Amino acid sequence: MQTETDLIQIKGLRDGLLITLASGEWRALQDLLFTQIDQRSSFFRGARLALDVGSQVLRVAEMSKLRDELSEREVSLWAVLSESPKTIQTAQLLGLATRISKQRQQVEKTSRPAEKGRDENALWVPRTLRSGTRIEYAGHVVVQGDVNPGAEIVAGGNILVWGRLRGSVHAGASAGEQQASLNSGASVSALDMKPARLQIADQIANLPKKVQVKSPQVIGLKDGEFLVKPWQGK
Amino acid sequence: MSAQIVTITSGKGGVGKTTAIASLGIALASRGQKVVCIDGDIGLRNLDVIMGLENRIVYDIVDVVEGRCRLRQAMIRDKRMPELFLIPAAQTRDKTALSPSDMLRLGDELREVCDWVLIDSPAGIERGFKNSIAPADRVLVLTNPEISAVRDADRVIGILESEEKGSPSLILNRVNSEMVKRQEMLSPEDVLDLLAIDLIGVVPEDQGVLVAANRGMPIALEENSKAGQAFRNIAARLMGEDIPFMDLDSSDGLWKRISKLTGRS
């Protein structure tokens, strides 16, 4: 029999509380969490909460209900950590953080299956990314839709936007803190290339403000220099 | 009765949400609809001033939710329209005085007593915004043709979509067709191109709006004002009528192009 402390672990962070939930039935875990908070309401009131849900798969309705119920208890949910790509996507949709900084600069990554083979995995995003959306993925990112100003994509691999790219993109980003994992062979492609900011590996592009090219383009690095190529089907 | 609950929100402040609520309230009420306007901006209430009802406030929305009065007692009847009511915000509290579920309960109660509930959302994407959209059946995103306002509108639309509120409709406020023509202002096409949602109204820039607001006379009351007409048109579209977009500038094909864009003629 597991005790409550096995199921819910609470840890103080520099900028909030981290609650780690054990695996189990979501409803029961959620109730247990609320009971804990209600019992120690003065401790939790006004807290910023990061929740590590492990491999739990959460949908938008479930997560937004959780956030609302927490907000009724005056606890604000700011991050959801998970091993499940679906849950991470849900959290990103709701504008929640999906990783937390342990110290300034140093970033904790939840281990995702995608990291094992960054060459093979791609995240499929079949919608327009609006301002304030941030997509982070260790593999490639494919967006079917626009990337609007104020949206961000950070990918370990390549980024392909089947639409207009007007936000910030970072391809070939390192998965951890190791510079070695930077991928300078990565590229960014878009049907209409007007990024607010474009970075490949550790190189930040200095893009001319008025590019009139409306045709698809691929941008990559060659000997540390940015190379812009119009896309031509062969 | 089963009212439709419509929330107007924008992300950015100062784009004209409160003016729009007051004018849509007047316009719907003058079509014989029973309308309740709610000021969702707890702590920074304005709607009462724009509607010219500030000296009639006895109870407010927080009093209703906390049980100090009945719903009916907090509904202030408009001076001009007997079927238009205002539920004012509390000025001495803040956004945490209400929760999304309080708003849901209030919305359900109001559904029974009127045809339309219009909620004026505060600027921002925090608690006050969440409260305001919680009970909404339909959300109207209002923006100006300014890059900063459009970006905030985009953020708000993203949040609404992720909360499964459905796609909102767009009101483009304070469009100056002279400036658009001189390419000094984003055109309605530019804005629609980025936001990619349905357009429900384009309101021209009109200095009369400010004058009217200071007098507590929503612009929709002024027969000759183009902005007033634009709000009356939005009200008609909310009621399901197919009203063509106004031709604000006949020499320029701009409005015709908008009509084409949105499929209205």
Short mmCIF file of C-alpha atoms in Angstrom, two decimals:
data_model
loop_
_atom_site.label_atom_id
_atom_site.label_comp_id
_atom_site.label_asym_id
_atom_site.label_seq_id
_atom_site.Cartn_x
_atom_site.Cartn_y
_atom_site.Cartn_z
CA MET A 1 0.00 0.00 0.00
CA GLN A 2 1.41 3.34 -1.03
CA THR A 3 1.20 6.17 1.42
CA GLU A 4 0.18 9.67 0.43
CA THR A 5 3.74 10.92 0.52
CA ASP A 6 4.70 8.29 -2.03
CA LEU A 7 2.02 9.50 -4.38
CA ILE A 8 2.61 13.22 -4.01
CA GLN A 9 5.98 14.79 -3.44
CA ILE A 10 6.23 18.48 -2.76
CA LYS A 11 9.45 20.36 -3.19
CA GLY A 12 10.25 24.04 -2.91
CA LEU A 13 11.91 25.69 -5.88
CA ARG A 14 13.40 29.13 -6.19
CA ASP A 15 10.36 30.40 -8.04
CA GLY A 16 7.54 28.19 -6.79
CA LEU A 17 6.61 24.69 -5.73
CA LEU A 18 7.25 21.49 -7.63
CA ILE A 19 4.75 18.72 -7.04
CA THR A 20 5.59 15.32 -8.43
CA LEU A 21 2.73 12.90 -8.82
CA ALA A 22 3.27 9.15 -8.89
CA SER A 23 1.64 7.18 -11.65
CA GLY A 24 -1.89 6.05 -10.99
CA GLU A 25 -5.48 6.83 -11.80
CA TRP A 26 -5.72 10.55 -12.69
CA ARG A 27 -9.00 11.30 -10.91
CA ALA A 28 -7.76 9.78 -7.65
CA LEU A 29 -4.44 11.59 -7.88
CA GLN A 30 -6.16 14.87 -8.61
CA ASP A 31 -8.49 14.46 -5.63
CA LEU A 32 -5.55 13.61 -3.43
CA LEU A 33 -3.77 16.74 -4.62
CA PHE A 34 -6.78 18.93 -3.85
CA THR A 35 -7.14 17.33 -0.40
CA GLN A 36 -3.49 18.09 0.33
CA ILE A 37 -3.93 21.68 -0.77
CA ASP A 38 -7.17 22.15 1.16
CA GLN A 39 -5.61 20.73 4.33
CA ARG A 40 -2.70 23.14 4.14
CA SER A 41 -4.45 26.00 2.42
CA SER A 42 -2.47 28.73 4.16
CA PHE A 43 0.76 27.16 2.93
CA PHE A 44 -0.47 26.83 -0.63
CA ARG A 45 -2.35 30.12 -0.96
CA GLY A 46 -0.78 32.30 -3.64
CA ALA A 47 1.72 29.61 -4.63
CA ARG A 48 3.07 29.13 -8.13
CA LEU A 49 2.91 25.49 -8.93
CA ALA A 50 4.84 23.28 -11.31
CA LEU A 51 3.31 19.85 -11.63
CA ASP A 52 5.24 16.80 -12.77
CA VAL A 53 2.63 14.32 -13.96
CA GLY A 54 5.04 11.63 -15.18
CA SER A 55 3.67 9.64 -18.07
CA GLN A 56 0.05 10.69 -17.44
CA VAL A 57 -1.75 11.64 -20.67
CA LEU A 58 -3.83 14.78 -20.14
CA ARG A 59 -6.21 16.41 -22.58
CA VAL A 60 -7.04 20.08 -22.82
CA ALA A 61 -10.34 19.77 -20.95
CA GLU A 62 -8.69 17.89 -18.07
CA MET A 63 -5.77 20.25 -17.78
CA SER A 64 -7.81 23.43 -18.00
CA LYS A 65 -10.20 22.03 -15.34
CA LEU A 66 -7.21 21.29 -13.14
CA ARG A 67 -5.90 24.80 -13.64
CA ASP A 68 -9.29 26.36 -12.85
CA GLU A 69 -9.74 24.25 -9.74
CA LEU A 70 -6.27 25.19 -8.58
CA SER A 71 -7.00 28.82 -9.27
CA GLU A 72 -10.14 28.58 -7.10
CA ARG A 73 -7.77 27.52 -4.32
CA GLU A 74 -5.60 30.54 -5.16
CA VAL A 75 -2.82 28.35 -6.48
CA SER A 76 -1.55 29.26 -9.93
CA LEU A 77 -0.39 26.49 -12.21
CA TRP A 78 2.49 27.73 -14.32
CA ALA A 79 4.17 24.58 -15.55
CA VAL A 80 3.31 20.99 -16.31
CA LEU A 81 6.18 18.56 -16.72
CA SER A 82 5.57 15.26 -18.39
CA GLU A 83 7.11 12.41 -20.30
CA SER A 84 4.12 12.18 -22.59
CA PRO A 85 4.37 14.26 -25.80
CA LYS A 86 0.57 14.56 -25.83
CA THR A 87 0.53 16.08 -22.36
CA ILE A 88 3.36 18.44 -23.23
CA GLN A 89 1.45 19.56 -26.29
CA THR A 90 -1.66 20.15 -24.18
CA ALA A 91 0.34 22.23 -21.71
CA GLN A 92 1.82 24.27 -24.54
CA LEU A 93 -1.63 24.82 -25.98
CA LEU A 94 -2.77 26.24 -22.66
CA GLY A 95 0.28 28.48 -22.53
CA LEU A 96 1.87 26.65 -19.60
CA ALA A 97 5.59 26.11 -19.29
CA THR A 98 6.76 22.56 -19.90
CA ARG A 99 10.09 22.75 -18.24
CA ILE A 100 11.43 24.63 -15.29
CA SER A 101 14.76 26.25 -14.67
CA LYS A 102 16.60 24.75 -11.74
CA GLN A 103 19.01 27.60 -11.54
CA ARG A 104 19.26 30.58 -13.78
CA GLN A 105 20.71 29.52 -17.14
CA GLN A 106 20.57 25.84 -16.36
CA VAL A 107 17.49 24.21 -17.69
CA GLU A 108 16.05 20.92 -16.65
CA LYS A 109 14.79 18.78 -19.45
CA THR A 110 12.25 16.10 -18.93
CA SER A 111 13.43 13.05 -20.73
CA ARG A 112 11.39 12.42 -23.82
CA PRO A 113 11.60 9.41 -26.05
CA ALA A 114 12.34 11.69 -28.99
CA GLU A 115 15.74 12.60 -27.66
CA LYS A 116 17.10 9.18 -28.34
CA GLY A 117 16.99 9.63 -32.07
CA ARG A 118 16.80 13.26 -33.08
CA ASP A 119 17.09 12.33 -36.73
CA GLU A 120 14.00 10.24 -36.92
CA ASN A 121 11.38 12.04 -34.90
CA ALA A 122 9.30 14.97 -35.98
CA LEU A 123 6.54 16.84 -34.19
CA TRP A 124 3.56 17.38 -36.43
CA VAL A 125 1.75 20.66 -35.73
CA PRO A 126 -1.31 20.91 -38.00
CA ARG A 127 -2.36 24.46 -37.07
CA THR A 128 -1.26 28.08 -37.07
CA LEU A 129 0.96 29.03 -34.15
CA ARG A 130 -0.34 32.26 -32.72
CA SER A 131 1.51 34.83 -30.66
CA GLY A 132 2.55 33.46 -27.28
CA THR A 133 2.76 29.83 -28.37
CA ARG A 134 6.10 28.13 -27.82
CA ILE A 135 6.92 24.76 -29.31
CA GLU A 136 10.00 22.96 -28.08
CA TYR A 137 10.99 19.63 -29.41
CA ALA A 138 14.19 17.64 -29.56
CA GLY A 139 13.53 16.37 -33.09
CA HIS A 140 12.21 18.10 -36.19
CA VAL A 141 9.17 20.36 -36.15
CA VAL A 142 6.73 20.51 -39.05
CA VAL A 143 4.04 23.18 -38.97
CA GLN A 144 1.12 23.07 -41.35
CA GLY A 145 -0.05 26.64 -40.96
CA ASP A 146 1.53 29.99 -40.22
CA VAL A 147 3.95 30.91 -37.47
CA ASN A 148 2.70 34.35 -36.39
CA PRO A 149 4.79 37.14 -34.85
CA GLY A 150 5.29 36.40 -31.17
CA ALA A 151 5.27 32.59 -31.61
CA GLU A 152 8.46 30.58 -31.05
CA ILE A 153 9.79 27.25 -32.19
CA VAL A 154 12.91 25.63 -30.75
CA ALA A 155 13.84 22.36 -32.41
CA GLY A 156 16.81 20.04 -32.08
CA GLY A 157 16.48 19.19 -35.75
CA ASN A 158 15.04 20.99 -38.77
CA ILE A 159 12.04 23.27 -38.91
CA LEU A 160 9.63 23.21 -41.82
CA VAL A 161 6.77 25.67 -42.02
CA TRP A 162 4.11 24.95 -44.60
CA GLY A 163 2.84 28.51 -44.41
CA ARG A 164 4.15 31.93 -43.50
CA LEU A 165 6.98 32.14 -41.04
CA ARG A 166 6.84 35.43 -39.14
CA GLY A 167 7.76 34.37 -35.61
CA SER A 168 11.05 33.28 -34.03
CA VAL A 169 12.67 29.98 -34.89
CA HIS A 170 15.72 28.15 -33.61
CA ALA A 171 16.74 25.01 -35.48
CA GLY A 172 19.56 22.68 -34.44
CA ALA A 173 19.20 23.76 -30.83
CA SER A 174 21.04 21.75 -28.23
CA ALA A 175 18.96 19.31 -26.25
CA GLY A 176 20.79 19.83 -23.01
CA GLU A 177 23.46 22.25 -22.00
CA GLN A 178 26.18 20.48 -23.96
CA GLN A 179 27.40 22.56 -26.85
CA ALA A 180 28.36 19.31 -28.54
CA SER A 181 24.75 18.51 -29.30
CA LEU A 182 24.25 21.67 -31.37
CA ASN A 183 23.29 20.70 -34.87
CA SER A 184 24.78 23.14 -37.38
CA GLY A 185 23.54 20.99 -40.25
CA ALA A 186 19.95 21.90 -39.45
CA SER A 187 17.82 24.03 -41.75
CA VAL A 188 14.71 26.17 -41.66
CA SER A 189 12.24 26.02 -44.56
CA ALA A 190 9.10 28.04 -45.12
CA LEU A 191 6.70 28.86 -47.93
CA ASP A 192 7.00 32.53 -47.05
CA MET A 193 10.12 33.38 -45.10
CA LYS A 194 9.83 36.49 -42.91
CA PRO A 195 11.01 35.37 -39.47
CA ALA A 196 11.29 37.90 -36.65
CA ARG A 197 14.37 36.00 -35.51
CA LEU A 198 16.14 33.02 -36.98
CA GLN A 199 18.82 30.96 -35.31
CA ILE A 200 20.55 27.77 -36.42
CA ALA A 201 22.70 26.03 -33.81
CA ASP A 202 24.54 28.95 -32.14
CA GLN A 203 24.39 31.33 -35.13
CA ILE A 204 21.83 34.11 -35.18
CA ALA A 205 20.87 35.26 -38.66
CA ASN A 206 21.01 38.89 -39.61
CA LEU A 207 18.14 39.02 -42.02
CA PRO A 208 17.51 42.00 -44.26
CA LYS A 209 14.28 43.67 -43.21
CA LYS A 210 12.69 44.00 -46.61
CA VAL A 211 12.87 40.71 -48.39
CA GLN A 212 10.36 40.69 -51.17
CA VAL A 213 10.79 37.06 -52.09
CA LYS A 214 7.46 35.33 -51.75
CA SER A 215 8.61 31.94 -52.95
CA PRO A 216 9.52 29.05 -50.64
CA GLN A 217 13.02 29.20 -49.20
CA VAL A 218 15.39 26.99 -47.27
CA ILE A 219 17.93 28.53 -44.93
CA GLY A 220 20.91 26.56 -43.69
CA LEU A 221 24.49 27.10 -42.54
CA LYS A 222 27.55 26.65 -44.70
CA ASP A 223 30.96 27.18 -43.09
CA GLY A 224 29.31 29.26 -40.38
CA GLU A 225 27.55 31.53 -42.90
CA PHE A 226 23.85 31.62 -43.59
CA LEU A 227 22.87 30.27 -46.97
CA VAL A 228 19.45 31.18 -48.34
CA LYS A 229 18.22 29.00 -51.16
CA PRO A 230 14.97 29.35 -53.06
CA TRP A 231 13.15 26.03 -53.03
CA GLN A 232 12.74 24.45 -56.43
CA GLY A 233 10.94 21.24 -57.03
CA LYS A 234 12.90 18.97 -59.30
CA MET B 1 -35.77 33.07 -22.39
CA SER B 2 -32.37 31.74 -23.07
CA ALA B 3 -29.86 34.48 -23.54
CA GLN B 4 -26.74 34.35 -25.66
CA ILE B 5 -23.68 35.33 -23.69
CA VAL B 6 -21.20 37.38 -25.72
CA THR B 7 -17.83 38.50 -24.36
CA ILE B 8 -15.72 41.22 -25.95
CA THR B 9 -12.01 40.97 -25.30
CA SER B 10 -8.82 42.30 -26.86
CA GLY B 11 -5.68 41.53 -24.91
CA LYS B 12 -4.43 45.07 -25.27
CA GLY B 13 -6.06 47.89 -23.33
CA GLY B 14 -7.50 51.08 -24.72
CA VAL B 15 -8.70 49.68 -28.03
CA GLY B 16 -12.38 50.37 -27.35
CA LYS B 17 -13.92 47.30 -25.69
CA THR B 18 -16.00 49.27 -23.23
CA THR B 19 -17.26 51.68 -25.88
CA ALA B 20 -18.15 48.72 -28.07
CA ILE B 21 -20.10 46.99 -25.26
CA ALA B 22 -22.06 50.15 -24.49
CA SER B 23 -22.89 50.73 -28.13
CA LEU B 24 -23.82 47.12 -28.87
CA GLY B 25 -25.99 47.11 -25.75
CA ILE B 26 -27.84 50.20 -26.97
CA ALA B 27 -28.11 48.87 -30.51
CA LEU B 28 -29.51 45.49 -29.43
CA ALA B 29 -31.90 47.10 -26.95
CA SER B 30 -33.22 49.48 -29.60
CA ARG B 31 -34.12 46.39 -31.63
CA GLY B 32 -36.40 45.33 -28.80
CA GLN B 33 -33.97 42.90 -27.20
CA LYS B 34 -33.55 42.63 -23.45
CA VAL B 35 -29.85 43.14 -22.79
CA VAL B 36 -27.66 42.92 -19.69
CA CYS B 37 -24.17 44.43 -19.91
CA ILE B 38 -21.62 43.23 -17.36
CA ASP B 39 -18.49 45.17 -16.48
CA GLY B 40 -15.83 42.50 -15.93
CA ASP B 41 -13.12 44.96 -15.00
CA ILE B 42 -13.28 44.60 -11.21
CA GLY B 43 -11.26 47.36 -9.58
CA LEU B 44 -11.13 49.57 -12.67
CA ARG B 45 -14.75 49.98 -13.66
CA ASN B 46 -15.60 52.17 -16.62
CA LEU B 47 -18.69 50.85 -18.32
CA ASP B 48 -20.98 52.72 -15.91
CA VAL B 49 -19.38 56.03 -16.95
CA ILE B 50 -19.61 55.32 -20.67
CA MET B 51 -23.27 54.39 -20.24
CA GLY B 52 -23.86 57.44 -18.03
CA LEU B 53 -25.10 55.38 -15.09
CA GLU B 54 -22.34 55.96 -12.55
CA ASN B 55 -24.51 57.74 -10.00
CA ARG B 56 -27.11 55.00 -9.90
CA ILE B 57 -24.87 52.24 -8.59
CA VAL B 58 -25.96 50.70 -5.31
CA TYR B 59 -24.89 47.08 -5.65
CA ASP B 60 -22.30 45.51 -7.93
CA ILE B 61 -21.36 42.13 -9.35
CA VAL B 62 -19.29 41.11 -6.33
CA ASP B 63 -22.26 41.87 -4.06
CA VAL B 64 -24.32 39.45 -6.15
CA VAL B 65 -21.73 36.69 -6.08
CA GLU B 66 -21.07 37.10 -2.36
CA GLY B 67 -24.79 37.09 -1.63
CA ARG B 68 -25.24 40.63 -0.33
CA CYS B 69 -28.02 41.31 -2.81
CA ARG B 70 -30.19 39.58 -5.36
CA LEU B 71 -29.24 39.61 -9.02
CA ARG B 72 -32.19 41.86 -9.80
CA GLN B 73 -30.98 44.52 -7.34
CA ALA B 74 -27.59 44.86 -9.05
CA MET B 75 -29.15 45.29 -12.51
CA ILE B 76 -29.26 49.03 -13.19
CA ARG B 77 -31.83 50.04 -15.77
CA ASP B 78 -30.57 52.35 -18.51
CA LYS B 79 -31.91 55.92 -18.60
CA ARG B 80 -32.89 55.73 -22.27
CA MET B 81 -33.64 52.10 -22.97
CA PRO B 82 -35.99 50.31 -20.58
CA GLU B 83 -34.76 46.93 -21.77
CA LEU B 84 -31.05 47.64 -21.22
CA PHE B 85 -29.36 46.86 -17.91
CA LEU B 86 -25.89 47.21 -16.45
CA ILE B 87 -24.30 45.07 -13.78
CA PRO B 88 -21.38 47.22 -12.64
CA ALA B 89 -18.00 46.01 -11.43
CA ALA B 90 -16.88 46.56 -7.85
CA GLN B 91 -14.43 49.42 -7.69
CA THR B 92 -12.94 48.59 -4.30
CA ARG B 93 -12.03 44.97 -4.99
CA ASP B 94 -9.75 43.20 -7.46
CA LYS B 95 -10.03 40.43 -10.04
CA THR B 96 -9.65 37.66 -7.46
CA ALA B 97 -13.03 38.61 -5.97
CA LEU B 98 -14.58 36.47 -8.71
CA SER B 99 -13.74 33.07 -10.15
CA PRO B 100 -14.60 31.51 -13.52
CA SER B 101 -17.17 29.28 -11.84
CA ASP B 102 -18.84 32.30 -10.17
CA MET B 103 -19.20 33.77 -13.65
CA LEU B 104 -20.64 30.51 -15.00
CA ARG B 105 -23.28 30.48 -12.27
CA LEU B 106 -24.10 34.14 -12.84
CA GLY B 107 -24.32 33.55 -16.59
CA ASP B 108 -26.75 30.67 -16.11
CA GLU B 109 -28.93 32.80 -13.86
CA LEU B 110 -28.96 35.67 -16.37
CA ARG B 111 -29.79 33.39 -19.28
CA GLU B 112 -33.27 33.04 -17.83
CA VAL B 113 -34.06 36.75 -17.61
CA CYS B 114 -32.85 38.34 -20.85
CA ASP B 115 -31.98 37.84 -24.54
CA TRP B 116 -28.37 38.99 -24.52
CA VAL B 117 -25.63 39.16 -21.92
CA LEU B 118 -22.68 41.29 -23.03
CA ILE B 119 -19.52 40.96 -20.95
CA ASP B 120 -16.81 43.62 -21.05
CA SER B 121 -13.53 41.82 -20.44
CA PRO B 122 -10.63 43.68 -18.84
CA ALA B 123 -7.38 44.00 -20.79
CA GLY B 124 -4.80 41.29 -20.26
CA ILE B 125 -4.93 37.50 -20.24
CA GLU B 126 -5.06 36.95 -16.50
CA ARG B 127 -7.81 36.24 -14.01
CA GLY B 128 -10.20 38.98 -15.13
CA PHE B 129 -9.99 37.78 -18.73
CA LYS B 130 -10.48 34.13 -17.68
CA ASN B 131 -13.52 35.16 -15.63
CA SER B 132 -15.02 37.06 -18.53
CA ILE B 133 -14.69 34.30 -21.12
CA ALA B 134 -15.77 31.46 -18.81
CA PRO B 135 -19.54 31.81 -19.40
CA ALA B 136 -19.33 33.04 -23.02
CA ASP B 137 -21.22 31.31 -25.83
CA ARG B 138 -19.50 33.55 -28.29
CA VAL B 139 -16.39 35.70 -28.06
CA LEU B 140 -15.72 38.84 -30.08
CA VAL B 141 -12.10 39.89 -30.29
CA LEU B 142 -11.71 43.62 -30.79
CA THR B 143 -8.57 45.18 -32.14
CA ASN B 144 -7.25 48.35 -33.74
CA PRO B 145 -5.22 48.33 -36.94
CA GLU B 146 -2.00 48.68 -34.96
CA ILE B 147 0.73 46.07 -34.91
CA SER B 148 0.85 45.86 -31.11
CA ALA B 149 -2.91 45.51 -30.77
CA VAL B 150 -3.06 42.90 -33.52
CA ARG B 151 -0.33 40.83 -31.90
CA ASP B 152 -2.20 40.86 -28.58
CA ALA B 153 -5.39 39.90 -30.38
CA ASP B 154 -3.52 36.99 -31.96
CA ARG B 155 -2.41 35.82 -28.51
CA VAL B 156 -5.94 36.05 -27.18
CA ILE B 157 -7.33 34.12 -30.16
CA GLY B 158 -4.72 31.41 -29.51
CA ILE B 159 -5.84 31.14 -25.89
CA LEU B 160 -9.51 31.03 -26.86
CA GLU B 161 -8.82 28.26 -29.37
CA SER B 162 -6.83 26.23 -26.88
CA GLU B 163 -9.59 26.62 -24.29
CA GLU B 164 -11.93 25.10 -26.87
CA LYS B 165 -14.10 28.22 -26.92
CA GLY B 166 -14.45 27.97 -30.67
CA SER B 167 -13.18 30.48 -33.15
CA PRO B 168 -13.97 34.06 -32.12
CA SER B 169 -15.17 36.80 -34.50
CA LEU B 170 -13.27 39.99 -35.11
CA ILE B 171 -14.29 43.63 -34.65
CA LEU B 172 -11.78 45.98 -36.21
CA ASN B 173 -12.12 49.32 -34.46
CA ARG B 174 -10.89 52.82 -35.31
CA VAL B 175 -10.03 52.27 -38.96
CA ASN B 176 -9.00 55.45 -40.72
CA SER B 177 -9.54 54.85 -44.42
CA GLU B 178 -7.51 57.92 -45.38
CA MET B 179 -4.49 56.53 -43.54
CA VAL B 180 -5.02 53.08 -44.98
CA LYS B 181 -5.08 54.63 -48.43
CA ARG B 182 -1.79 56.40 -47.75
CA GLN B 183 -0.44 53.05 -46.46
CA GLU B 184 0.18 54.56 -43.03
CA MET B 185 -2.09 52.10 -41.29
CA LEU B 186 -2.61 48.36 -41.53
CA SER B 187 -5.51 47.65 -43.83
CA PRO B 188 -8.38 45.40 -42.73
CA GLU B 189 -7.00 42.90 -45.22
CA ASP B 190 -3.59 42.87 -43.50
CA VAL B 191 -5.24 42.27 -40.13
CA LEU B 192 -7.53 39.52 -41.40
CA ASP B 193 -4.62 37.92 -43.20
CA LEU B 194 -2.73 37.53 -39.93
CA LEU B 195 -5.57 36.69 -37.57
CA ALA B 196 -7.47 34.44 -39.95
CA ILE B 197 -10.85 34.59 -38.19
CA ASP B 198 -14.32 35.77 -39.23
CA LEU B 199 -14.89 39.50 -39.44
CA ILE B 200 -18.12 40.74 -37.83
CA GLY B 201 -17.58 44.47 -38.08
CA VAL B 202 -15.30 47.30 -39.13
CA VAL B 203 -15.74 50.53 -37.17
CA PRO B 204 -14.32 53.73 -38.65
CA GLU B 205 -12.30 56.17 -36.60
CA ASP B 206 -14.68 58.85 -35.33
CA GLN B 207 -13.87 61.68 -32.93
CA GLY B 208 -17.50 61.76 -31.96
CA VAL B 209 -16.98 58.48 -30.05
CA LEU B 210 -14.84 60.17 -27.41
CA VAL B 211 -17.18 63.11 -27.05
CA ALA B 212 -20.14 60.77 -26.72
CA ALA B 213 -18.32 58.61 -24.17
CA ASN B 214 -17.52 61.61 -22.00
CA ARG B 215 -21.18 62.57 -22.05
CA GLY B 216 -22.23 59.03 -21.13
CA MET B 217 -24.04 58.71 -24.46
CA PRO B 218 -22.89 55.59 -26.35
CA ILE B 219 -22.20 56.41 -29.99
CA ALA B 220 -24.82 53.98 -31.26
CA LEU B 221 -27.41 56.54 -30.11
CA GLU B 222 -26.21 59.04 -32.70
CA GLU B 223 -28.11 58.52 -35.90
CA ASN B 224 -25.60 60.27 -38.18
CA SER B 225 -22.41 58.80 -36.82
CA LYS B 226 -20.70 56.25 -39.06
CA ALA B 227 -19.16 54.57 -36.04
CA GLY B 228 -22.62 54.37 -34.49
CA GLN B 229 -23.95 52.83 -37.69
CA ALA B 230 -21.10 50.31 -37.68
CA PHE B 231 -22.09 49.18 -34.16
CA ARG B 232 -25.77 48.98 -35.14
CA ASN B 233 -24.68 46.77 -38.04
CA ILE B 234 -22.68 44.50 -35.73
CA ALA B 235 -25.75 44.16 -33.51
CA ALA B 236 -27.82 43.16 -36.54
CA ARG B 237 -25.18 40.59 -37.55
CA LEU B 238 -25.20 39.18 -34.02
CA MET B 239 -28.92 38.69 -34.48
CA GLY B 240 -28.22 36.67 -37.58
CA GLU B 241 -28.98 39.26 -40.25
CA ASP B 242 -26.82 39.44 -43.32
CA ILE B 243 -25.81 43.10 -43.43
CA PRO B 244 -23.28 44.24 -46.01
CA PHE B 245 -20.22 46.07 -44.79
CA MET B 246 -20.55 49.85 -45.03
CA ASP B 247 -19.01 51.69 -47.90
CA LEU B 248 -17.01 54.23 -45.95
CA ASP B 249 -15.07 55.62 -48.81
CA SER B 250 -16.58 55.31 -52.24
CA SER B 251 -13.49 56.43 -54.13
CA ASP B 252 -11.48 53.59 -52.69
CA GLY B 253 -12.30 49.99 -53.41
CA LEU B 254 -11.21 49.00 -49.91
CA TRP B 255 -14.64 48.23 -48.50
CA LYS B 256 -15.64 46.32 -51.55
CA ARG B 257 -12.52 44.26 -51.18
CA ILE B 258 -13.41 43.51 -47.56
CA SER B 259 -16.84 42.45 -48.67
CA LYS B 260 -15.27 40.13 -51.14
CA LEU B 261 -12.89 38.77 -48.51
CA THR B 262 -15.66 37.91 -46.10
CA GLY B 263 -18.13 36.71 -48.66
CA ARG B 264 -20.70 39.43 -47.89
CA SER B 265 -21.82 41.72 -50.64
#
